[in-house]
mmCIF file of C-alpha atoms in Angstrom:
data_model
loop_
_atom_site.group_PDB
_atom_site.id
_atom_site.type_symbol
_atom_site.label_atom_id
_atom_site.label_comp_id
_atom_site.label_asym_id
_atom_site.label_seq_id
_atom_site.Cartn_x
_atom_site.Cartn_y
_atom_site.Cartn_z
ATOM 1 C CA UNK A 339 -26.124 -19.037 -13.998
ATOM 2 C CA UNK A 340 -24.446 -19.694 -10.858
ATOM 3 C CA UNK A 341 -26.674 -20.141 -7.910
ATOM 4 C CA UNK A 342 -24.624 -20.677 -5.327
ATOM 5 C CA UNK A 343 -21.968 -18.295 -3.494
ATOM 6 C CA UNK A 344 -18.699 -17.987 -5.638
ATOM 7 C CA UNK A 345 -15.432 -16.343 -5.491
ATOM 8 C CA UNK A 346 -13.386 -15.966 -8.520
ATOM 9 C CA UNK A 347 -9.705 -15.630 -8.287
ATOM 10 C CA UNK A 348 -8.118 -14.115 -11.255
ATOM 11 C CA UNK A 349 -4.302 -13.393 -12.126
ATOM 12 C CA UNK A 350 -3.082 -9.061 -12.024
ATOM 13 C CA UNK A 351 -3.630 -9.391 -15.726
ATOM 14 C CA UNK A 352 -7.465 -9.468 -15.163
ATOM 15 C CA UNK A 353 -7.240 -6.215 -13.241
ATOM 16 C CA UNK A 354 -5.230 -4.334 -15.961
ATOM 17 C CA UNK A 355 -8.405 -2.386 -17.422
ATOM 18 C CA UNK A 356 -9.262 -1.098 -14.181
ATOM 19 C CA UNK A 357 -5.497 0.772 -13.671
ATOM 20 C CA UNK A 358 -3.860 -1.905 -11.762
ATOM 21 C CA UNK A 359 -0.177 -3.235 -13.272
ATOM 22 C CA UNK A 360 0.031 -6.531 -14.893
ATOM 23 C CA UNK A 361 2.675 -9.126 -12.372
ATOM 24 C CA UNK A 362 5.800 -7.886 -14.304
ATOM 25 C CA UNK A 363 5.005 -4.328 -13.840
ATOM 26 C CA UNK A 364 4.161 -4.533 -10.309
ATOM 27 C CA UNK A 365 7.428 -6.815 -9.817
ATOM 28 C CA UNK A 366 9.606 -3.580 -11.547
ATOM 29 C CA UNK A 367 7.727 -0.859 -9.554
ATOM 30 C CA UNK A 368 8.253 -2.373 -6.184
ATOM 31 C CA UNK A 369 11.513 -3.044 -7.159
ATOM 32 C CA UNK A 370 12.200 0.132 -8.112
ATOM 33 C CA UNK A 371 10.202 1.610 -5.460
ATOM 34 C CA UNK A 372 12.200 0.056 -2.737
ATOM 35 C CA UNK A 373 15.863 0.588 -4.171
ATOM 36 C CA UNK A 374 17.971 2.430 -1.355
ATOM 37 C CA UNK A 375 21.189 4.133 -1.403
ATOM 38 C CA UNK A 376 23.347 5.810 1.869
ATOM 39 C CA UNK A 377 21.399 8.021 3.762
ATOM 40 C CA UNK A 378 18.529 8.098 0.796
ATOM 41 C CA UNK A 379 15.614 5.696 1.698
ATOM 42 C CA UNK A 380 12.674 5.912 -0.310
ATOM 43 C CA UNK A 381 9.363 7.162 0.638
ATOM 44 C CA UNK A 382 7.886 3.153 -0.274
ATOM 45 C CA UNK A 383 10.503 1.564 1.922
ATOM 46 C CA UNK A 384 10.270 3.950 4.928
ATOM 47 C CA UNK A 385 6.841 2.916 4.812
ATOM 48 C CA UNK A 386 7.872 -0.439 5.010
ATOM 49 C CA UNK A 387 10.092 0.292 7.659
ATOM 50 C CA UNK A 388 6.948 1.692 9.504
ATOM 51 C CA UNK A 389 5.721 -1.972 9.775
ATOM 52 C CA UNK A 390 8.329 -2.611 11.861
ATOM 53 C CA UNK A 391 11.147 -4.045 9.027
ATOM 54 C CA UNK A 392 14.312 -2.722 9.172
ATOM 55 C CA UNK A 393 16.124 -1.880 6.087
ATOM 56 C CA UNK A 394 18.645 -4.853 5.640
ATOM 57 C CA UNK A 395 15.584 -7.234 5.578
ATOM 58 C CA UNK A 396 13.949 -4.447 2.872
ATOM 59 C CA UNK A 397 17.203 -5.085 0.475
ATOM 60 C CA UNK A 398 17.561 -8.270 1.229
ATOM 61 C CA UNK A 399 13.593 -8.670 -0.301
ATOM 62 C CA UNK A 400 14.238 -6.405 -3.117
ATOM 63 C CA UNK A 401 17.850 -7.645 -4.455
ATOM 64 C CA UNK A 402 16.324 -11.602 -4.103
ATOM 65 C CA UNK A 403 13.031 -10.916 -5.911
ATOM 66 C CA UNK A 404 14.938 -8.383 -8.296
ATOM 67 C CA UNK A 405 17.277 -10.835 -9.529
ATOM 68 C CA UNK A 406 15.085 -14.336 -9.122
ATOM 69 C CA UNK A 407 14.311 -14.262 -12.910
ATOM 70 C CA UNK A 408 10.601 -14.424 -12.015
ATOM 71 C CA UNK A 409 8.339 -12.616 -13.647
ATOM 72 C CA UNK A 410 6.057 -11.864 -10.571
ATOM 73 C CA UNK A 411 6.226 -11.244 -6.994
ATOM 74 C CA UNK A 412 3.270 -13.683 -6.874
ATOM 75 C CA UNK A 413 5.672 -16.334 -8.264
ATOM 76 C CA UNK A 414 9.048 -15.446 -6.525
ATOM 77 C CA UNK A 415 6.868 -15.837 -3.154
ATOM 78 C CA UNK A 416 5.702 -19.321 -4.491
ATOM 79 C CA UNK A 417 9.293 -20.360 -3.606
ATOM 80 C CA UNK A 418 10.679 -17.714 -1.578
ATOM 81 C CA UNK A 419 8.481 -18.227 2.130
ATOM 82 C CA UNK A 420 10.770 -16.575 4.070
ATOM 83 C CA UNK A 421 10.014 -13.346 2.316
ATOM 84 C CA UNK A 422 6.175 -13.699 2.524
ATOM 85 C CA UNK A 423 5.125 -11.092 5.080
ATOM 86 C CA UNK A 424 7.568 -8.050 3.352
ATOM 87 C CA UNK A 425 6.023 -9.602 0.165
ATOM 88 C CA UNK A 426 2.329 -9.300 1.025
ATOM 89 C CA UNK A 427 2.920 -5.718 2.598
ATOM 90 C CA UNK A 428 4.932 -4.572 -0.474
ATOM 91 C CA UNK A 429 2.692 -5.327 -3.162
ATOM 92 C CA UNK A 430 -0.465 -3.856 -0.744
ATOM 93 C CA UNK A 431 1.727 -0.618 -0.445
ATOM 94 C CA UNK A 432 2.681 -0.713 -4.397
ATOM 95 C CA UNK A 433 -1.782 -1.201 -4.967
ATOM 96 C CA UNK A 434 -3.110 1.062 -2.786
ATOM 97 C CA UNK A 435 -2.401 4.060 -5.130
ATOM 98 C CA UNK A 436 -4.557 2.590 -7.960
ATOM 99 C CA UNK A 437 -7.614 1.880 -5.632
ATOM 100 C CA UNK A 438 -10.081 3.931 -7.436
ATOM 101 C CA UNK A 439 -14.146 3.878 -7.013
ATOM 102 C CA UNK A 440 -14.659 5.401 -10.336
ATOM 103 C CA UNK A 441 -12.824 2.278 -11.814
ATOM 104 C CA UNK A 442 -14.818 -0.078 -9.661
ATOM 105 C CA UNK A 443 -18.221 1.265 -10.153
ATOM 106 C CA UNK A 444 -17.871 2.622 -13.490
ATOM 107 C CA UNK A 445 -15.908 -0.084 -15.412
ATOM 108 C CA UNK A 446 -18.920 -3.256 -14.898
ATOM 109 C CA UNK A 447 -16.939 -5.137 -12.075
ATOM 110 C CA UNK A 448 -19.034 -3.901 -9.598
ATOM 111 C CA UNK A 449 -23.056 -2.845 -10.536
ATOM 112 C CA UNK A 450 -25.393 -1.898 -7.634
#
């Protein structure tokens, strides 16, 4: 029994049966979510752009963490600082869809 105040920190694979995507899957989905063409910017990256990015930093994130062969965006911001604020904001943006109560209450993580 644990008596004392605790936080657990577990990896996006933990969070899988309550509707949240494993690493890879959340990698793929932002970087699918943010891909631009001319004159067509995404609904995910004008978000971004909301923030106060600009879109040259937003493709500069995506085609980096796209093509840095890691299998996270955890891990390609282990070694990629510079990118650590559009990192953070992306993968908020890319969770807030699967917040769900239902999930939390219903699914034993959370019992009141």
């Amino acid at each position: 029994m644990i008596l004392e105040n605790t936080v657990l920190i577990l990896g996006a694979g933990a969070s899988m049966p309550y509707d949240y995507p494993s690493g890879a899957v959340l990698k793929q989905g932002i970087c699918r979510d943010l891909t631009t063409h001319t004159n067509n910017v995404r609904p995910p990256a004008q978000e971004l752009m909301r923030t106060g990015l600009d879109i040259s930093e937003i493709k500069s994130f995506r085609d980096a963490l796209f093509f840095s062969g890691r299998q996270s965006v955890d891990e390609f911001l282990e070694h990629r600082n510079e990118f650590m604020t559009i990192g953070k904001r992306a993968i908020a943006q890319a969770l807030i869809p699967h917040e769900s109560k239902k999930n939390l209450f219903n699914r034993y993580l959370l019992k009141m």
